[in-house]
PDB file of N, CA and C in Angstrom:
ATOM      1  N   MET A 258       0.833  -1.173   0.000  1.00 40.00           N
ATOM      2  CA  MET A 258       0.000   0.000   0.000  1.00 40.00           C
ATOM      3  C   MET A 258       0.879   1.237   0.000  1.00 40.00           C
ATOM      4  N   ARG A 259       0.637   2.157  -0.889  1.00 42.00           N
ATOM      5  CA  ARG A 259       1.406   3.392  -0.954  1.00 42.00           C
ATOM      6  C   ARG A 259       0.555   4.529  -0.407  1.00 42.00           C
ATOM      7  N   PHE A 260       1.002   5.134   0.680  1.00 45.00           N
ATOM      8  CA  PHE A 260       0.276   6.277   1.193  1.00 45.00           C
ATOM      9  C   PHE A 260       1.167   7.504   1.294  1.00 45.00           C
ATOM     10  N   VAL A 261       2.463   7.323   1.106  1.00 45.00           N
ATOM     11  CA  VAL A 261       3.392   8.450   1.114  1.00 45.00           C
ATOM     12  C   VAL A 261       4.302   8.301  -0.095  1.00 45.00           C
ATOM     13  N   ARG A 262       4.435   9.357  -0.864  1.00 44.00           N
ATOM     14  CA  ARG A 262       5.280   9.308  -2.049  1.00 44.00           C
ATOM     15  C   ARG A 262       6.711   9.705  -1.722  1.00 44.00           C
ATOM     16  N   ARG A 263       7.621   9.372  -2.612  1.00 41.00           N
ATOM     17  CA  ARG A 263       9.013   9.763  -2.474  1.00 41.00           C
ATOM     18  C   ARG A 263       9.104  11.268  -2.297  1.00 41.00           C
ATOM     19  N   GLY A 264      10.019  11.700  -1.461  1.00 42.00           N
ATOM     20  CA  GLY A 264      10.153  13.115  -1.186  1.00 42.00           C
ATOM     21  C   GLY A 264       9.466  13.503   0.102  1.00 42.00           C
ATOM     22  N   SER A 265       8.816  12.539   0.729  1.00 42.00           N
ATOM     23  CA  SER A 265       8.170  12.788   2.009  1.00 42.00           C
ATOM     24  C   SER A 265       9.026  12.221   3.124  1.00 42.00           C
ATOM     25  N   VAL A 266       8.674  12.555   4.335  1.00 43.00           N
ATOM     26  CA  VAL A 266       9.423  12.090   5.487  1.00 43.00           C
ATOM     27  C   VAL A 266       8.493  11.277   6.365  1.00 43.00           C
ATOM     28  N   LEU A 267       8.936  10.124   6.799  1.00 45.00           N
ATOM     29  CA  LEU A 267       8.155   9.323   7.726  1.00 45.00           C
ATOM     30  C   LEU A 267       8.889   9.303   9.052  1.00 45.00           C
ATOM     31  N   VAL A 268       8.258   9.900  10.163  1.00 41.00           N
ATOM     32  CA  VAL A 268       8.871  10.014  11.480  1.00 41.00           C
ATOM     33  C   VAL A 268       8.161   9.153  12.393  1.00 41.00           C
ATOM     34  N   LEU A 269       9.016   9.365  12.669  1.00 41.00           N
ATOM     35  CA  LEU A 269       9.256   8.376  11.706  1.00 41.00           C
ATOM     36  C   LEU A 269       9.274   9.012  10.321  1.00 41.00           C
ATOM     37  N   LEU A 270      10.308   8.971   9.613  1.00 42.00           N
ATOM     38  CA  LEU A 270      10.571   9.937   8.570  1.00 42.00           C
ATOM     39  C   LEU A 270      10.803   9.311   7.216  1.00 42.00           C
ATOM     40  N   LEU A 271      10.230   9.957   6.194  1.00 40.00           N
ATOM     41  CA  LEU A 271      10.495   9.579   4.817  1.00 40.00           C
ATOM     42  C   LEU A 271      11.005  10.810   4.092  1.00 40.00           C
ATOM     43  N   GLY A 272      11.874  10.652   3.138  1.00 40.00           N
ATOM     44  CA  GLY A 272      12.336  11.812   2.403  1.00 40.00           C
ATOM     45  C   GLY A 272      13.524  11.519   1.526  1.00 40.00           C
ATOM     46  N   LEU A 273      14.030  12.536   0.923  1.00 39.00           N
ATOM     47  CA  LEU A 273      15.248  12.432   0.134  1.00 39.00           C
ATOM     48  C   LEU A 273      16.433  12.789   1.008  1.00 39.00           C
ATOM     49  N   LEU A 274      17.504  12.020   0.904  1.00 41.00           N
ATOM     50  CA  LEU A 274      18.680  12.280   1.720  1.00 41.00           C
ATOM     51  C   LEU A 274      19.912  11.826   0.969  1.00 41.00           C
ATOM     52  N   TRP A 275      20.784  12.758   0.696  1.00 41.00           N
ATOM     53  CA  TRP A 275      22.041  12.375   0.051  1.00 41.00           C
ATOM     54  C   TRP A 275      23.096  12.161   1.115  1.00 41.00           C
ATOM     55  N   SER A 276      23.121  13.021   2.122  1.00 47.00           N
ATOM     56  CA  SER A 276      23.983  12.830   3.288  1.00 47.00           C
ATOM     57  C   SER A 276      23.291  13.487   4.467  1.00 47.00           C
ATOM     58  N   PHE A 277      23.414  12.889   5.617  1.00 49.00           N
ATOM     59  CA  PHE A 277      22.742  13.424   6.792  1.00 49.00           C
ATOM     60  C   PHE A 277      23.757  13.521   7.913  1.00 49.00           C
ATOM     61  N   PRO A 278      24.321  14.719   8.131  1.00 49.00           N
ATOM     62  CA  PRO A 278      25.381  14.868   9.122  1.00 49.00           C
ATOM     63  C   PRO A 278      24.901  14.774  10.560  1.00 49.00           C
ATOM     64  N   ALA A 279      23.601  14.826  10.799  1.00 46.00           N
ATOM     65  CA  ALA A 279      23.093  14.867  12.163  1.00 46.00           C
ATOM     66  C   ALA A 279      22.394  13.569  12.555  1.00 46.00           C
ATOM     67  N   TRP A 280      22.980  12.435  12.203  1.00 42.00           N
ATOM     68  CA  TRP A 280      22.335  11.160  12.520  1.00 42.00           C
ATOM     69  C   TRP A 280      22.007  11.049  13.998  1.00 42.00           C
ATOM     70  N   GLY A 281      22.867  11.571  14.861  1.00 48.00           N
ATOM     71  CA  GLY A 281      22.666  11.466  16.289  1.00 48.00           C
ATOM     72  C   GLY A 281      21.499  12.276  16.809  1.00 48.00           C
ATOM     73  N   GLU A 282      20.977  13.213  16.026  1.00 75.00           N
ATOM     74  CA  GLU A 282      19.886  14.059  16.484  1.00 75.00           C
ATOM     75  C   GLU A 282      18.534  13.343  16.458  1.00 75.00           C
ATOM     76  N   ILE A 283      18.386  12.317  15.654  1.00 88.00           N
ATOM     77  CA  ILE A 283      17.141  11.557  15.589  1.00 88.00           C
ATOM     78  C   ILE A 283      17.488  10.097  15.874  1.00 88.00           C
ATOM     79  N   PRO A 284      17.155   9.621  17.061  1.00 88.00           N
ATOM     80  CA  PRO A 284      17.461   8.224  17.377  1.00 88.00           C
ATOM     81  C   PRO A 284      16.805   7.266  16.381  1.00 88.00           C
ATOM     82  N   ASN A 285      17.529   6.185  16.107  1.00 89.00           N
ATOM     83  CA  ASN A 285      17.012   5.112  15.258  1.00 89.00           C
ATOM     84  C   ASN A 285      16.630   5.595  13.857  1.00 89.00           C
ATOM     85  N   PHE A 286      17.362   6.563  13.338  1.00 90.00           N
ATOM     86  CA  PHE A 286      17.088   7.121  12.012  1.00 90.00           C
ATOM     87  C   PHE A 286      17.810   6.290  10.958  1.00 90.00           C
ATOM     88  N   HIS A 287      17.037   5.719  10.027  1.00 89.00           N
ATOM     89  CA  HIS A 287      17.606   4.841   9.009  1.00 89.00           C
ATOM     90  C   HIS A 287      16.857   4.998   7.695  1.00 89.00           C
ATOM     91  N   GLU A 288      17.553   4.708   6.621  1.00 90.00           N
ATOM     92  CA  GLU A 288      16.908   4.646   5.315  1.00 90.00           C
ATOM     93  C   GLU A 288      16.249   3.283   5.196  1.00 90.00           C
ATOM     94  N   VAL A 289      14.946   3.263   4.984  1.00 92.00           N
ATOM     95  CA  VAL A 289      14.171   2.026   4.878  1.00 92.00           C
ATOM     96  C   VAL A 289      14.283   1.469   3.470  1.00 92.00           C
ATOM     97  N   GLU A 290      14.172   2.343   2.520  1.00 91.00           N
ATOM     98  CA  GLU A 290      14.264   2.024   1.103  1.00 91.00           C
ATOM     99  C   GLU A 290      14.828   3.280   0.455  1.00 91.00           C
ATOM    100  N   LYS A 291      15.401   3.168  -0.709  1.00 89.00           N
ATOM    101  CA  LYS A 291      16.004   4.338  -1.332  1.00 89.00           C
ATOM    102  C   LYS A 291      15.017   5.510  -1.343  1.00 89.00           C
ATOM    103  N   GLY A 292      15.392   6.583  -0.656  1.00 82.00           N
ATOM    104  CA  GLY A 292      14.570   7.780  -0.601  1.00 82.00           C
ATOM    105  C   GLY A 292      13.524   7.790   0.496  1.00 82.00           C
ATOM    106  N   PHE A 293      13.437   6.736   1.321  1.00 85.00           N
ATOM    107  CA  PHE A 293      12.454   6.661   2.397  1.00 85.00           C
ATOM    108  C   PHE A 293      13.171   6.405   3.720  1.00 85.00           C
ATOM    109  N   PHE A 294      12.817   7.216   4.736  1.00 88.00           N
ATOM    110  CA  PHE A 294      13.516   7.172   6.015  1.00 88.00           C
ATOM    111  C   PHE A 294      12.545   7.077   7.172  1.00 88.00           C
ATOM    112  N   ARG A 295      13.040   6.573   8.314  1.00 91.00           N
ATOM    113  CA  ARG A 295      12.254   6.470   9.535  1.00 91.00           C
ATOM    114  C   ARG A 295      13.157   6.818  10.698  1.00 91.00           C
ATOM    115  N   GLY A 296      12.541   7.193  11.799  1.00 92.00           N
ATOM    116  CA  GLY A 296      13.311   7.480  13.001  1.00 92.00           C
ATOM    117  C   GLY A 296      12.394   7.779  14.156  1.00 92.00           C
ATOM    118  N   ALA A 297      12.982   7.977  15.314  1.00 91.00           N
ATOM    119  CA  ALA A 297      12.219   8.304  16.519  1.00 91.00           C
ATOM    120  C   ALA A 297      11.784   9.765  16.478  1.00 91.00           C
ATOM    121  N   GLN A 298      11.138  10.198  17.545  1.00 91.00           N
ATOM    122  CA  GLN A 298      10.626  11.555  17.648  1.00 91.00           C
ATOM    123  C   GLN A 298      11.759  12.574  17.487  1.00 91.00           C
ATOM    124  N   PRO A 299      11.686  13.459  16.486  1.00 92.00           N
ATOM    125  CA  PRO A 299      12.731  14.475  16.317  1.00 92.00           C
ATOM    126  C   PRO A 299      12.481  15.660  17.241  1.00 92.00           C
ATOM    127  N   ASP A 300      13.573  16.323  17.641  1.00 93.00           N
ATOM    128  CA  ASP A 300      13.406  17.573  18.374  1.00 93.00           C
ATOM    129  C   ASP A 300      13.414  18.719  17.360  1.00 93.00           C
ATOM    130  N   GLU A 301      13.293  19.949  17.832  1.00 93.00           N
ATOM    131  CA  GLU A 301      13.200  21.081  16.910  1.00 93.00           C
ATOM    132  C   GLU A 301      14.447  21.238  16.049  1.00 93.00           C
ATOM    133  N   ALA A 302      15.626  21.020  16.634  1.00 92.00           N
ATOM    134  CA  ALA A 302      16.874  21.125  15.861  1.00 92.00           C
ATOM    135  C   ALA A 302      16.928  20.077  14.755  1.00 92.00           C
ATOM    136  N   ALA A 303      16.457  18.872  15.048  1.00 93.00           N
ATOM    137  CA  ALA A 303      16.461  17.808  14.044  1.00 93.00           C
ATOM    138  C   ALA A 303      15.478  18.123  12.911  1.00 93.00           C
ATOM    139  N   ILE A 304      14.326  18.698  13.265  1.00 94.00           N
ATOM    140  CA  ILE A 304      13.358  19.071  12.229  1.00 94.00           C
ATOM    141  C   ILE A 304      13.963  20.130  11.325  1.00 94.00           C
ATOM    142  N   GLN A 305      14.671  21.104  11.911  1.00 93.00           N
ATOM    143  CA  GLN A 305      15.337  22.130  11.101  1.00 93.00           C
ATOM    144  C   GLN A 305      16.403  21.496  10.221  1.00 93.00           C
ATOM    145  N   GLY A 306      17.154  20.542  10.775  1.00 91.00           N
ATOM    146  CA  GLY A 306      18.176  19.850   9.994  1.00 91.00           C
ATOM    147  C   GLY A 306      17.586  19.107   8.801  1.00 91.00           C
ATOM    148  N   LEU A 307      16.445  18.477   9.001  1.00 92.00           N
ATOM    149  CA  LEU A 307      15.774  17.783   7.902  1.00 92.00           C
ATOM    150  C   LEU A 307      15.335  18.773   6.827  1.00 92.00           C
ATOM    151  N   LYS A 308      14.788  19.897   7.255  1.00 93.00           N
ATOM    152  CA  LYS A 308      14.382  20.931   6.296  1.00 93.00           C
ATOM    153  C   LYS A 308      15.591  21.423   5.494  1.00 93.00           C
ATOM    154  N   ASP A 309      16.693  21.674   6.196  1.00 92.00           N
ATOM    155  CA  ASP A 309      17.915  22.151   5.539  1.00 92.00           C
ATOM    156  C   ASP A 309      18.434  21.161   4.504  1.00 92.00           C
ATOM    157  N   LEU A 310      18.146  19.882   4.699  1.00 88.00           N
ATOM    158  CA  LEU A 310      18.580  18.843   3.769  1.00 88.00           C
ATOM    159  C   LEU A 310      17.583  18.592   2.638  1.00 88.00           C
ATOM    160  N   GLY A 311      16.465  19.308   2.664  1.00 91.00           N
ATOM    161  CA  GLY A 311      15.511  19.180   1.572  1.00 91.00           C
ATOM    162  C   GLY A 311      14.293  18.331   1.862  1.00 91.00           C
ATOM    163  N   PHE A 312      14.168  17.818   3.087  1.00 93.00           N
ATOM    164  CA  PHE A 312      12.954  17.094   3.435  1.00 93.00           C
ATOM    165  C   PHE A 312      11.792  18.078   3.403  1.00 93.00           C
ATOM    166  N   ARG A 313      10.652  17.631   2.904  1.00 94.00           N
ATOM    167  CA  ARG A 313       9.496  18.524   2.753  1.00 94.00           C
ATOM    168  C   ARG A 313       8.311  18.131   3.610  1.00 94.00           C
ATOM    169  N   THR A 314       8.242  16.888   4.045  1.00 94.00           N
ATOM    170  CA  THR A 314       7.074  16.394   4.776  1.00 94.00           C
ATOM    171  C   THR A 314       7.513  15.540   5.953  1.00 94.00           C
ATOM    172  N   ILE A 315       6.810  15.690   7.064  1.00 94.00           N
ATOM    173  CA  ILE A 315       7.005  14.818   8.218  1.00 94.00           C
ATOM    174  C   ILE A 315       5.664  14.165   8.525  1.00 94.00           C
ATOM    175  N   VAL A 316       5.702  12.843   8.687  1.00 94.00           N
ATOM    176  CA  VAL A 316       4.508  12.078   9.028  1.00 94.00           C
ATOM    177  C   VAL A 316       4.687  11.600  10.467  1.00 94.00           C
ATOM    178  N   CYS A 317       3.762  11.993  11.320  1.00 94.00           N
ATOM    179  CA  CYS A 317       3.799  11.607  12.735  1.00 94.00           C
ATOM    180  C   CYS A 317       2.828  10.458  12.961  1.00 94.00           C
ATOM    181  N   LEU A 318       3.311   9.380  13.580  1.00 93.00           N
ATOM    182  CA  LEU A 318       2.474   8.218  13.857  1.00 93.00           C
ATOM    183  C   LEU A 318       2.073   8.135  15.330  1.00 93.00           C
ATOM    184  N   ARG A 319       2.458   9.119  16.107  1.00 93.00           N
ATOM    185  CA  ARG A 319       2.128   9.132  17.534  1.00 93.00           C
ATOM    186  C   ARG A 319       0.640   9.361  17.750  1.00 93.00           C
ATOM    187  N   ASP A 320       0.141   8.872  18.896  1.00 92.00           N
ATOM    188  CA  ASP A 320      -1.264   9.099  19.220  1.00 92.00           C
ATOM    189  C   ASP A 320      -1.421  10.025  20.424  1.00 92.00           C
ATOM    190  N   ASP A 321      -0.360  10.702  20.822  1.00 92.00           N
ATOM    191  CA  ASP A 321      -0.376  11.649  21.941  1.00 92.00           C
ATOM    192  C   ASP A 321      -0.693  13.046  21.398  1.00 92.00           C
ATOM    193  N   GLU A 322      -1.845  13.583  21.777  1.00 94.00           N
ATOM    194  CA  GLU A 322      -2.316  14.861  21.225  1.00 94.00           C
ATOM    195  C   GLU A 322      -1.334  16.007  21.469  1.00 94.00           C
ATOM    196  N   LYS A 323      -0.684  16.028  22.636  1.00 95.00           N
ATOM    197  CA  LYS A 323       0.294  17.091  22.924  1.00 95.00           C
ATOM    198  C   LYS A 323       1.476  17.015  21.959  1.00 95.00           C
ATOM    199  N   VAL A 324       1.967  15.815  21.721  1.00 93.00           N
ATOM    200  CA  VAL A 324       3.091  15.622  20.793  1.00 93.00           C
ATOM    201  C   VAL A 324       2.671  16.014  19.381  1.00 93.00           C
ATOM    202  N   ILE A 325       1.493  15.599  18.979  1.00 96.00           N
ATOM    203  CA  ILE A 325       0.994  15.913  17.635  1.00 96.00           C
ATOM    204  C   ILE A 325       0.905  17.419  17.444  1.00 96.00           C
ATOM    205  N   GLN A 326       0.326  18.124  18.406  1.00 97.00           N
ATOM    206  CA  GLN A 326       0.164  19.576  18.274  1.00 97.00           C
ATOM    207  C   GLN A 326       1.510  20.298  18.272  1.00 97.00           C
ATOM    208  N   TRP A 327       2.439  19.874  19.132  1.00 97.00           N
ATOM    209  CA  TRP A 327       3.773  20.491  19.151  1.00 97.00           C
ATOM    210  C   TRP A 327       4.477  20.285  17.812  1.00 97.00           C
ATOM    211  N   GLU A 328       4.461  19.036  17.338  1.00 97.00           N
ATOM    212  CA  GLU A 328       5.169  18.731  16.096  1.00 97.00           C
ATOM    213  C   GLU A 328       4.527  19.440  14.904  1.00 97.00           C
ATOM    214  N   LYS A 329       3.209  19.486  14.856  1.00 98.00           N
ATOM    215  CA  LYS A 329       2.506  20.180  13.770  1.00 98.00           C
ATOM    216  C   LYS A 329       2.905  21.652  13.738  1.00 98.00           C
ATOM    217  N   LYS A 330       2.869  22.301  14.889  1.00 98.00           N
ATOM    218  CA  LYS A 330       3.236  23.720  14.981  1.00 98.00           C
ATOM    219  C   LYS A 330       4.695  23.939  14.556  1.00 98.00           C
ATOM    220  N   THR A 331       5.578  23.072  15.031  1.00 97.00           N
ATOM    221  CA  THR A 331       7.003  23.197  14.724  1.00 97.00           C
ATOM    222  C   THR A 331       7.278  22.966  13.247  1.00 97.00           C
ATOM    223  N   VAL A 332       6.728  21.905  12.694  1.00 97.00           N
ATOM    224  CA  VAL A 332       6.964  21.549  11.282  1.00 97.00           C
ATOM    225  C   VAL A 332       6.369  22.606  10.354  1.00 97.00           C
ATOM    226  N   GLU A 333       5.114  22.952  10.569  1.00 98.00           N
ATOM    227  CA  GLU A 333       4.471  23.949   9.701  1.00 98.00           C
ATOM    228  C   GLU A 333       5.109  25.323   9.869  1.00 98.00           C
ATOM    229  N   GLY A 334       5.612  25.630  11.056  1.00 97.00           N
ATOM    230  CA  GLY A 334       6.311  26.891  11.289  1.00 97.00           C
ATOM    231  C   GLY A 334       7.598  27.002  10.501  1.00 97.00           C
ATOM    232  N   LYS A 335       8.127  25.871  10.087  1.00 97.00           N
ATOM    233  CA  LYS A 335       9.342  25.848   9.270  1.00 97.00           C
ATOM    234  C   LYS A 335       9.015  25.726   7.781  1.00 97.00           C
ATOM    235  N   GLY A 336       7.725  25.823   7.468  1.00 97.00           N
ATOM    236  CA  GLY A 336       7.311  25.788   6.065  1.00 97.00           C
ATOM    237  C   GLY A 336       7.242  24.401   5.462  1.00 97.00           C
ATOM    238  N   MET A 337       7.195  23.377   6.301  1.00 97.00           N
ATOM    239  CA  MET A 337       7.125  22.001   5.836  1.00 97.00           C
ATOM    240  C   MET A 337       5.692  21.485   5.984  1.00 97.00           C
ATOM    241  N   ARG A 338       5.409  20.387   5.331  1.00 97.00           N
ATOM    242  CA  ARG A 338       4.087  19.747   5.401  1.00 97.00           C
ATOM    243  C   ARG A 338       4.082  18.748   6.557  1.00 97.00           C
ATOM    244  N   PHE A 339       2.988  18.726   7.315  1.00 98.00           N
ATOM    245  CA  PHE A 339       2.848  17.820   8.443  1.00 98.00           C
ATOM    246  C   PHE A 339       1.634  16.928   8.222  1.00 98.00           C
ATOM    247  N   ILE A 340       1.830  15.622   8.405  1.00 97.00           N
ATOM    248  CA  ILE A 340       0.741  14.658   8.295  1.00 97.00           C
ATOM    249  C   ILE A 340       0.718  13.851   9.581  1.00 97.00           C
ATOM    250  N   SER A 341      -0.469  13.731  10.184  1.00 97.00           N
ATOM    251  CA  SER A 341      -0.626  12.941  11.392  1.00 97.00           C
ATOM    252  C   SER A 341      -1.464  11.712  11.081  1.00 97.00           C
ATOM    253  N   ILE A 342      -0.923  10.554  11.393  1.00 95.00           N
ATOM    254  CA  ILE A 342      -1.629   9.280  11.274  1.00 95.00           C
ATOM    255  C   ILE A 342      -1.484   8.593  12.631  1.00 95.00           C
ATOM    256  N   PRO A 343      -2.341   8.972  13.587  1.00 94.00           N
ATOM    257  CA  PRO A 343      -2.199   8.413  14.942  1.00 94.00           C
ATOM    258  C   PRO A 343      -2.427   6.905  14.965  1.00 94.00           C
ATOM    259  N   LEU A 344      -1.455   6.189  15.491  1.00 92.00           N
ATOM    260  CA  LEU A 344      -1.566   4.739  15.647  1.00 92.00           C
ATOM    261  C   LEU A 344      -1.535   4.407  17.127  1.00 92.00           C
ATOM    262  N   ASN A 345      -2.422   3.552  17.553  1.00 85.00           N
ATOM    263  CA  ASN A 345      -2.453   3.112  18.939  1.00 85.00           C
ATOM    264  C   ASN A 345      -1.548   1.889  19.045  1.00 85.00           C
ATOM    265  N   TRP A 346      -0.374   2.079  19.605  1.00 76.00           N
ATOM    266  CA  TRP A 346       0.611   1.005  19.696  1.00 76.00           C
ATOM    267  C   TRP A 346       0.354   0.075  20.882  1.00 76.00           C
ATOM    268  N   LYS A 347      -0.614   0.418  21.727  1.00 77.00           N
ATOM    269  CA  LYS A 347      -0.857  -0.341  22.953  1.00 77.00           C
ATOM    270  C   LYS A 347      -1.749  -1.551  22.755  1.00 77.00           C
ATOM    271  N   ARG A 348      -2.400  -1.645  21.624  1.00 66.00           N
ATOM    272  CA  ARG A 348      -3.322  -2.769  21.377  1.00 66.00           C
ATOM    273  C   ARG A 348      -2.564  -3.989  20.971  1.00 66.00           C
TER     274      ARG A 348
END
């Protein structure tokens, strides 16, 4: 199933990345498939770093409303696209 196209970030993150000097800023950040990336919750500096590298979209899979609202405000404030797909990981 394709729900995110190349050039997006799945944060869990998807996007384009030629080199990423700040690997340590996003725990568990890895390329899943060419042009598609995932990682743990980014902080504001990591989101800026992704933007600087050309990432355009961040997809949040968290189901915590506070986290979703913070990340949405931060991502959109940097001129990037934010998508929330809340998943309940506790089931």
